[in-house]
Amino acid sequence: MRIGAATTHADVASSSDLASACGALADLASHIGDPHVRNRGTIGGSIANNDPAADYPAAMVALNANIITNSRTIAADDFFAGLFETALEDNEIITAIEFEAPAKAAYQKFPNPASRYAMAGVFVAQSGDGVRVGVTGAGSDGVFRHGEMEAALSTNWSADAIDGIAVDANDLLSDIHGDAEYRANLVKVMAKRAVAAA
Ligand SMILES: Cc1cc2nc3c(=O)[nH]c(=O)nc-3n(C[C@H](O)[C@H](O)[C@H](O)COP(=O)(O)OP(=O)(O)OC[C@H]3O[C@@H](n4cnc5c(N)ncnc54)[C@H](O)[C@@H]3O)c2cc1C
């Protein structure tokens, strides 16, 4: 799949091509903010901004996406570099994102009731590359992959496989919306729901 950087969230959400190749990403886009935000915000703007509570970054790392710029291709794992920081250089513009359609995928988030930004959001994807789990909204350094969940789901693709995993609160955000322990629980619950949905 290739999605142009200036594609609005509303167009991602309503794409029939994307719905059949990766419905999880279309579904994610349909739950960003409100109609005003979805009709103005773009996938390129969202990932360039790299808000720690934005939804797309979790999908980009879980789908092992490539971020295409005017000068190079950057793997999602190397693109997101901390809170509101990316690997983009001065004058570098994202032109598209690309990824292979996964065999199974889903995204679940616990939205802040005012903004709809993720208090915690988990995107799970199973493909020929294996299982990848992207977590947004919770990490004190922004989006991250959860290796322990990836290993557990690689051998047993079921929500039960996550039961025995304790999500470490040490590196998670604490703010007025929720503390780190609360977010740790949300990450586990969202991951289980995502696997069940996928
Ligand atoms: C009320 C509200 C609720 C929201 N809720 C959510 C939510 O639930 N989930 C969520 O994920 N997001 C949410 N957002 C964020 C929203 O989805 C937008 O993506 C975000 O605000 C960035 O706006 P934009 O996409 O128009 O990018 P812009 O504001 O145009 O750009 C953001 C930054 O990225 C740079 N940039 C833009 N495009 C590119 C490009 N192609 N290449 C390089 N740099 C670029 C700009 O220069 C700027 O620095 C919310 C925003 C608002 C205002």
PDB file of N, CA and C and ligand atoms in Angstrom, residues 4-7 9 28 31-34 37-38 40-51 53-57 68-70 79 86 88-89 91-96 107 109 111-112 114-118 136, ligand 1:
ATOM      1  N   GLY A   4      -0.326   8.761  -0.046  1.00  0.00           N
ATOM      2  CA  GLY A   4       0.324  10.062  -0.182  1.00  0.00           C
ATOM      3  C   GLY A   4       0.271  10.839   1.118  1.00  0.00           C
ATOM      4  N   ALA A   5       1.323  11.621   1.379  1.00  0.00           N
ATOM      5  CA  ALA A   5       1.462  12.288   2.676  1.00  0.00           C
ATOM      6  C   ALA A   5       0.336  13.285   2.946  1.00  0.00           C
ATOM      7  N   ALA A   6      -0.209  13.887   1.892  1.00  0.00           N
ATOM      8  CA  ALA A   6      -1.234  14.917   2.091  1.00  0.00           C
ATOM      9  C   ALA A   6      -2.642  14.333   2.164  1.00  0.00           C
ATOM     10  N   THR A   7      -2.736  13.017   2.246  1.00  0.00           N
ATOM     11  CA  THR A   7      -4.054  12.380   2.351  1.00  0.00           C
ATOM     12  C   THR A   7      -4.662  12.680   3.717  1.00  0.00           C
ATOM     13  N   HIS A   9      -7.121  12.368   7.033  1.00  0.00           N
ATOM     14  CA  HIS A   9      -7.590  11.234   7.831  1.00  0.00           C
ATOM     15  C   HIS A   9      -8.935  10.743   7.292  1.00  0.00           C
ATOM     16  N   LEU A  28      -8.520   3.004  12.238  1.00  0.00           N
ATOM     17  CA  LEU A  28      -7.759   3.933  13.094  1.00  0.00           C
ATOM     18  C   LEU A  28      -8.059   5.377  12.689  1.00  0.00           C
ATOM     19  N   HIS A  31     -11.251   7.103  13.789  1.00  0.00           N
ATOM     20  CA  HIS A  31     -11.412   7.462  15.203  1.00  0.00           C
ATOM     21  C   HIS A  31     -10.467   8.582  15.643  1.00  0.00           C
ATOM     22  N   ILE A  32      -9.816   9.235  14.692  1.00  0.00           N
ATOM     23  CA  ILE A  32      -8.966  10.378  15.041  1.00  0.00           C
ATOM     24  C   ILE A  32      -9.857  11.597  15.260  1.00  0.00           C
ATOM     25  N   GLY A  33      -9.698  12.232  16.422  1.00  0.00           N
ATOM     26  CA  GLY A  33     -10.362  13.502  16.699  1.00  0.00           C
ATOM     27  C   GLY A  33     -11.844  13.498  16.380  1.00  0.00           C
ATOM     28  N   ASP A  34     -12.243  14.533  15.650  1.00  0.00           N
ATOM     29  CA  ASP A  34     -13.644  14.722  15.276  1.00  0.00           C
ATOM     30  C   ASP A  34     -13.696  14.998  13.770  1.00  0.00           C
ATOM     31  N   VAL A  37     -11.251  17.671  12.476  1.00  0.00           N
ATOM     32  CA  VAL A  37      -9.846  17.227  12.497  1.00  0.00           C
ATOM     33  C   VAL A  37      -9.598  16.242  11.360  1.00  0.00           C
ATOM     34  N   ARG A  38     -10.519  15.309  11.156  1.00  0.00           N
ATOM     35  CA  ARG A  38     -10.307  14.283  10.118  1.00  0.00           C
ATOM     36  C   ARG A  38     -10.342  14.872   8.713  1.00  0.00           C
ATOM     37  N   ARG A  40      -9.215  17.931   7.941  1.00  0.00           N
ATOM     38  CA  ARG A  40      -8.083  18.859   7.741  1.00  0.00           C
ATOM     39  C   ARG A  40      -6.740  18.190   7.997  1.00  0.00           C
ATOM     40  N   GLY A  41      -6.666  17.330   8.993  1.00  0.00           N
ATOM     41  CA  GLY A  41      -5.405  16.677   9.340  1.00  0.00           C
ATOM     42  C   GLY A  41      -4.987  15.679   8.273  1.00  0.00           C
ATOM     43  N   THR A  42      -3.664  15.499   8.110  1.00  0.00           N
ATOM     44  CA  THR A  42      -3.132  14.588   7.091  1.00  0.00           C
ATOM     45  C   THR A  42      -2.221  13.550   7.734  1.00  0.00           C
ATOM     46  N   ILE A  43      -2.054  12.439   7.040  1.00  0.00           N
ATOM     47  CA  ILE A  43      -1.191  11.387   7.579  1.00  0.00           C
ATOM     48  C   ILE A  43       0.252  11.880   7.651  1.00  0.00           C
ATOM     49  N   GLY A  44       0.677  12.639   6.643  1.00  0.00           N
ATOM     50  CA  GLY A  44       2.046  13.168   6.680  1.00  0.00           C
ATOM     51  C   GLY A  44       2.242  14.159   7.813  1.00  0.00           C
ATOM     52  N   GLY A  45       1.253  15.029   8.019  1.00  0.00           N
ATOM     53  CA  GLY A  45       1.346  16.007   9.103  1.00  0.00           C
ATOM     54  C   GLY A  45       1.361  15.337  10.458  1.00  0.00           C
ATOM     55  N   SER A  46       0.560  14.299  10.604  1.00  0.00           N
ATOM     56  CA  SER A  46       0.491  13.608  11.884  1.00  0.00           C
ATOM     57  C   SER A  46       1.818  12.932  12.222  1.00  0.00           C
ATOM     58  N   ILE A  47       2.395  12.216  11.261  1.00  0.00           N
ATOM     59  CA  ILE A  47       3.628  11.502  11.620  1.00  0.00           C
ATOM     60  C   ILE A  47       4.825  12.455  11.701  1.00  0.00           C
ATOM     61  N   ALA A  48       4.796  13.548  10.920  1.00  0.00           N
ATOM     62  CA  ALA A  48       5.876  14.540  11.043  1.00  0.00           C
ATOM     63  C   ALA A  48       5.811  15.223  12.406  1.00  0.00           C
ATOM     64  N   ASN A  49       4.605  15.423  12.891  1.00  0.00           N
ATOM     65  CA  ASN A  49       4.416  16.074  14.195  1.00  0.00           C
ATOM     66  C   ASN A  49       4.838  15.148  15.341  1.00  0.00           C
ATOM     67  N   ASN A  50       4.604  13.837  15.170  1.00  0.00           N
ATOM     68  CA  ASN A  50       4.965  12.811  16.161  1.00  0.00           C
ATOM     69  C   ASN A  50       4.536  13.165  17.577  1.00  0.00           C
ATOM     70  N   ASP A  51       3.270  13.554  17.692  1.00  0.00           N
ATOM     71  CA  ASP A  51       2.686  13.745  19.029  1.00  0.00           C
ATOM     72  C   ASP A  51       2.704  12.393  19.746  1.00  0.00           C
ATOM     73  N   ALA A  53       0.746  11.125  21.695  1.00  0.00           N
ATOM     74  CA  ALA A  53      -0.588  10.530  21.819  1.00  0.00           C
ATOM     75  C   ALA A  53      -1.271  10.345  20.468  1.00  0.00           C
ATOM     76  N   ALA A  54      -0.560  10.606  19.375  1.00  0.00           N
ATOM     77  CA  ALA A  54      -1.166  10.441  18.048  1.00  0.00           C
ATOM     78  C   ALA A  54      -1.318   8.956  17.712  1.00  0.00           C
ATOM     79  N   ASP A  55      -2.294   8.649  16.883  1.00  0.00           N
ATOM     80  CA  ASP A  55      -2.613   7.255  16.568  1.00  0.00           C
ATOM     81  C   ASP A  55      -1.697   6.644  15.502  1.00  0.00           C
ATOM     82  N   TYR A  56      -1.441   7.386  14.415  1.00  0.00           N
ATOM     83  CA  TYR A  56      -0.699   6.787  13.295  1.00  0.00           C
ATOM     84  C   TYR A  56       0.666   6.197  13.663  1.00  0.00           C
ATOM     85  N   PRO A  57       1.451   6.841  14.559  1.00  0.00           N
ATOM     86  CA  PRO A  57       2.774   6.268  14.825  1.00  0.00           C
ATOM     87  C   PRO A  57       2.727   4.796  15.258  1.00  0.00           C
ATOM     88  N   ILE A  68       8.464   7.634   3.141  1.00  0.00           N
ATOM     89  CA  ILE A  68       9.146   8.076   1.926  1.00  0.00           C
ATOM     90  C   ILE A  68       9.257   9.600   1.958  1.00  0.00           C
ATOM     91  N   THR A  69      10.446  10.120   1.775  1.00  0.00           N
ATOM     92  CA  THR A  69      10.625  11.570   1.749  1.00  0.00           C
ATOM     93  C   THR A  69      11.132  12.006   0.378  1.00  0.00           C
ATOM     94  N   ASN A  70      11.341  13.309   0.224  1.00  0.00           N
ATOM     95  CA  ASN A  70      11.848  13.818  -1.054  1.00  0.00           C
ATOM     96  C   ASN A  70      13.289  13.380  -1.312  1.00  0.00           C
ATOM     97  N   PHE A  79      12.309   6.232  12.324  1.00  0.00           N
ATOM     98  CA  PHE A  79      11.749   7.552  12.034  1.00  0.00           C
ATOM     99  C   PHE A  79      11.365   8.317  13.300  1.00  0.00           C
ATOM    100  N   THR A  86      11.518  13.622  15.081  1.00  0.00           N
ATOM    101  CA  THR A  86      11.616  12.579  14.060  1.00  0.00           C
ATOM    102  C   THR A  86      13.000  12.620  13.434  1.00  0.00           C
ATOM    103  N   LEU A  88      13.495  13.376  10.431  1.00  0.00           N
ATOM    104  CA  LEU A  88      13.498  14.323   9.307  1.00  0.00           C
ATOM    105  C   LEU A  88      14.575  15.397   9.484  1.00  0.00           C
ATOM    106  N   GLU A  89      15.276  15.674   8.390  1.00  0.00           N
ATOM    107  CA  GLU A  89      16.271  16.757   8.393  1.00  0.00           C
ATOM    108  C   GLU A  89      15.576  18.061   7.984  1.00  0.00           C
ATOM    109  N   ASN A  91      14.316  20.878   5.785  1.00  0.00           N
ATOM    110  CA  ASN A  91      13.901  20.904   4.366  1.00  0.00           C
ATOM    111  C   ASN A  91      13.538  19.542   3.810  1.00  0.00           C
ATOM    112  N   GLU A  92      13.419  18.522   4.652  1.00  0.00           N
ATOM    113  CA  GLU A  92      13.017  17.198   4.171  1.00  0.00           C
ATOM    114  C   GLU A  92      11.499  17.069   4.330  1.00  0.00           C
ATOM    115  N   ILE A  93      10.824  16.632   3.287  1.00  0.00           N
ATOM    116  CA  ILE A  93       9.360  16.575   3.253  1.00  0.00           C
ATOM    117  C   ILE A  93       8.925  15.125   3.057  1.00  0.00           C
ATOM    118  N   ILE A  94       7.985  14.677   3.865  1.00  0.00           N
ATOM    119  CA  ILE A  94       7.404  13.341   3.648  1.00  0.00           C
ATOM    120  C   ILE A  94       6.506  13.416   2.413  1.00  0.00           C
ATOM    121  N   THR A  95       6.676  12.459   1.509  1.00  0.00           N
ATOM    122  CA  THR A  95       5.819  12.438   0.321  1.00  0.00           C
ATOM    123  C   THR A  95       4.796  11.298   0.386  1.00  0.00           C
ATOM    124  N   ALA A  96       5.115  10.211   1.095  1.00  0.00           N
ATOM    125  CA  ALA A  96       4.191   9.070   1.159  1.00  0.00           C
ATOM    126  C   ALA A  96       4.621   8.135   2.277  1.00  0.00           C
ATOM    127  N   TYR A 107      -6.363  -2.120  15.628  1.00  0.00           N
ATOM    128  CA  TYR A 107      -5.937  -1.045  16.531  1.00  0.00           C
ATOM    129  C   TYR A 107      -7.050  -0.787  17.530  1.00  0.00           C
ATOM    130  N   LYS A 109      -7.796   1.841  20.940  1.00  0.00           N
ATOM    131  CA  LYS A 109      -7.285   2.896  21.819  1.00  0.00           C
ATOM    132  C   LYS A 109      -8.313   3.235  22.878  1.00  0.00           C
ATOM    133  N   PRO A 111      -9.535   6.483  24.235  1.00  0.00           N
ATOM    134  CA  PRO A 111      -9.383   7.886  23.862  1.00  0.00           C
ATOM    135  C   PRO A 111      -9.603   8.834  25.039  1.00  0.00           C
ATOM    136  N   ASN A 112      -8.812   9.902  25.043  1.00  0.00           N
ATOM    137  CA  ASN A 112      -9.133  11.002  25.938  1.00  0.00           C
ATOM    138  C   ASN A 112     -10.535  11.483  25.552  1.00  0.00           C
ATOM    139  N   ALA A 114     -12.085  14.202  25.744  1.00  0.00           N
ATOM    140  CA  ALA A 114     -12.225  15.541  25.167  1.00  0.00           C
ATOM    141  C   ALA A 114     -11.641  15.597  23.756  1.00  0.00           C
ATOM    142  N   SER A 115     -10.371  15.188  23.592  1.00  0.00           N
ATOM    143  CA  SER A 115      -9.685  15.378  22.312  1.00  0.00           C
ATOM    144  C   SER A 115      -9.767  14.162  21.406  1.00  0.00           C
ATOM    145  N   ARG A 116      -9.993  13.005  21.967  1.00  0.00           N
ATOM    146  CA  ARG A 116      -9.940  11.698  21.286  1.00  0.00           C
ATOM    147  C   ARG A 116      -8.516  11.224  21.055  1.00  0.00           C
ATOM    148  N   TYR A 117      -7.507  12.022  21.430  1.00  0.00           N
ATOM    149  CA  TYR A 117      -6.128  11.515  21.395  1.00  0.00           C
ATOM    150  C   TYR A 117      -6.046  10.269  22.267  1.00  0.00           C
ATOM    151  N   ALA A 118      -5.066   9.398  21.963  1.00  0.00           N
ATOM    152  CA  ALA A 118      -4.949   8.129  22.693  1.00  0.00           C
ATOM    153  C   ALA A 118      -4.342   8.344  24.081  1.00  0.00           C
ATOM    154  N   THR A 136       1.151   3.576  21.414  1.00  0.00           N
ATOM    155  CA  THR A 136       1.192   5.037  21.436  1.00  0.00           C
ATOM    156  C   THR A 136       0.424   5.560  22.645  1.00  0.00           C
TER     157      THR A 136
HETATM  158  C1  LIG B   1      -8.933  18.900  18.555  1.00  0.00           C
HETATM  159  C2  LIG B   1      -7.924  17.936  17.982  1.00  0.00           C
HETATM  160  C3  LIG B   1      -8.063  16.579  18.210  1.00  0.00           C
HETATM  161  C4  LIG B   1      -7.144  15.683  17.685  1.00  0.00           C
HETATM  162  N1  LIG B   1      -7.289  14.355  17.954  1.00  0.00           N
HETATM  163  C5  LIG B   1      -6.387  13.482  17.461  1.00  0.00           C
HETATM  164  C6  LIG B   1      -6.531  12.081  17.682  1.00  0.00           C
HETATM  165  O1  LIG B   1      -7.477  11.593  18.291  1.00  0.00           O
HETATM  166  N2  LIG B   1      -5.564  11.266  17.198  1.00  0.00           N
HETATM  167  C7  LIG B   1      -4.497  11.747  16.463  1.00  0.00           C
HETATM  168  O2  LIG B   1      -3.662  10.953  16.022  1.00  0.00           O
HETATM  169  N3  LIG B   1      -4.368  13.049  16.209  1.00  0.00           N
HETATM  170  C8  LIG B   1      -5.279  13.925  16.681  1.00  0.00           C
HETATM  171  N4  LIG B   1      -5.146  15.253  16.392  1.00  0.00           N
HETATM  172  C9  LIG B   1      -4.010  15.698  15.523  1.00  0.00           C
HETATM  173  C10 LIG B   1      -4.467  15.793  14.072  1.00  0.00           C
HETATM  174  O3  LIG B   1      -4.822  14.490  13.656  1.00  0.00           O
HETATM  175  C11 LIG B   1      -3.409  16.355  13.090  1.00  0.00           C
HETATM  176  O4  LIG B   1      -2.795  15.368  12.326  1.00  0.00           O
HETATM  177  C12 LIG B   1      -2.329  17.139  13.765  1.00  0.00           C
HETATM  178  O5  LIG B   1      -2.922  18.213  14.476  1.00  0.00           O
HETATM  179  C13 LIG B   1      -1.348  17.727  12.716  1.00  0.00           C
HETATM  180  O6  LIG B   1      -2.084  18.516  11.816  1.00  0.00           O
HETATM  181  P1  LIG B   1      -1.874  18.343  10.253  1.00  0.00           P
HETATM  182  O7  LIG B   1      -1.999  16.898   9.934  1.00  0.00           O
HETATM  183  O8  LIG B   1      -2.767  19.322   9.572  1.00  0.00           O
HETATM  184  O9  LIG B   1      -0.357  18.766  10.060  1.00  0.00           O
HETATM  185  P2  LIG B   1       0.252  20.245  10.058  1.00  0.00           P
HETATM  186  O10 LIG B   1      -0.269  21.043  11.214  1.00  0.00           O
HETATM  187  O11 LIG B   1       0.131  20.809   8.694  1.00  0.00           O
HETATM  188  O12 LIG B   1       1.775  19.863  10.283  1.00  0.00           O
HETATM  189  C14 LIG B   1       2.272  19.420  11.541  1.00  0.00           C
HETATM  190  C15 LIG B   1       3.800  19.570  11.488  1.00  0.00           C
HETATM  191  O13 LIG B   1       4.309  18.647  10.531  1.00  0.00           O
HETATM  192  C16 LIG B   1       4.927  19.344   9.443  1.00  0.00           C
HETATM  193  N5  LIG B   1       4.488  18.666   8.216  1.00  0.00           N
HETATM  194  C17 LIG B   1       3.225  18.575   7.718  1.00  0.00           C
HETATM  195  N6  LIG B   1       3.209  17.800   6.615  1.00  0.00           N
HETATM  196  C18 LIG B   1       4.486  17.411   6.401  1.00  0.00           C
HETATM  197  C19 LIG B   1       5.116  16.595   5.403  1.00  0.00           C
HETATM  198  N7  LIG B   1       4.427  16.024   4.415  1.00  0.00           N
HETATM  199  N8  LIG B   1       6.466  16.406   5.500  1.00  0.00           N
HETATM  200  C20 LIG B   1       7.168  16.973   6.498  1.00  0.00           C
HETATM  201  N9  LIG B   1       6.638  17.747   7.464  1.00  0.00           N
HETATM  202  C21 LIG B   1       5.308  17.967   7.415  1.00  0.00           C
HETATM  203  C22 LIG B   1       4.469  20.791   9.530  1.00  0.00           C
HETATM  204  O14 LIG B   1       5.440  21.672   9.024  1.00  0.00           O
HETATM  205  C23 LIG B   1       4.295  20.949  11.027  1.00  0.00           C
HETATM  206  O15 LIG B   1       5.522  21.199  11.674  1.00  0.00           O
HETATM  207  C24 LIG B   1      -6.051  16.171  16.918  1.00  0.00           C
HETATM  208  C25 LIG B   1      -5.925  17.535  16.661  1.00  0.00           C
HETATM  209  C26 LIG B   1      -6.849  18.421  17.178  1.00  0.00           C
HETATM  210  C27 LIG B   1      -6.669  19.885  16.871  1.00  0.00           C
END
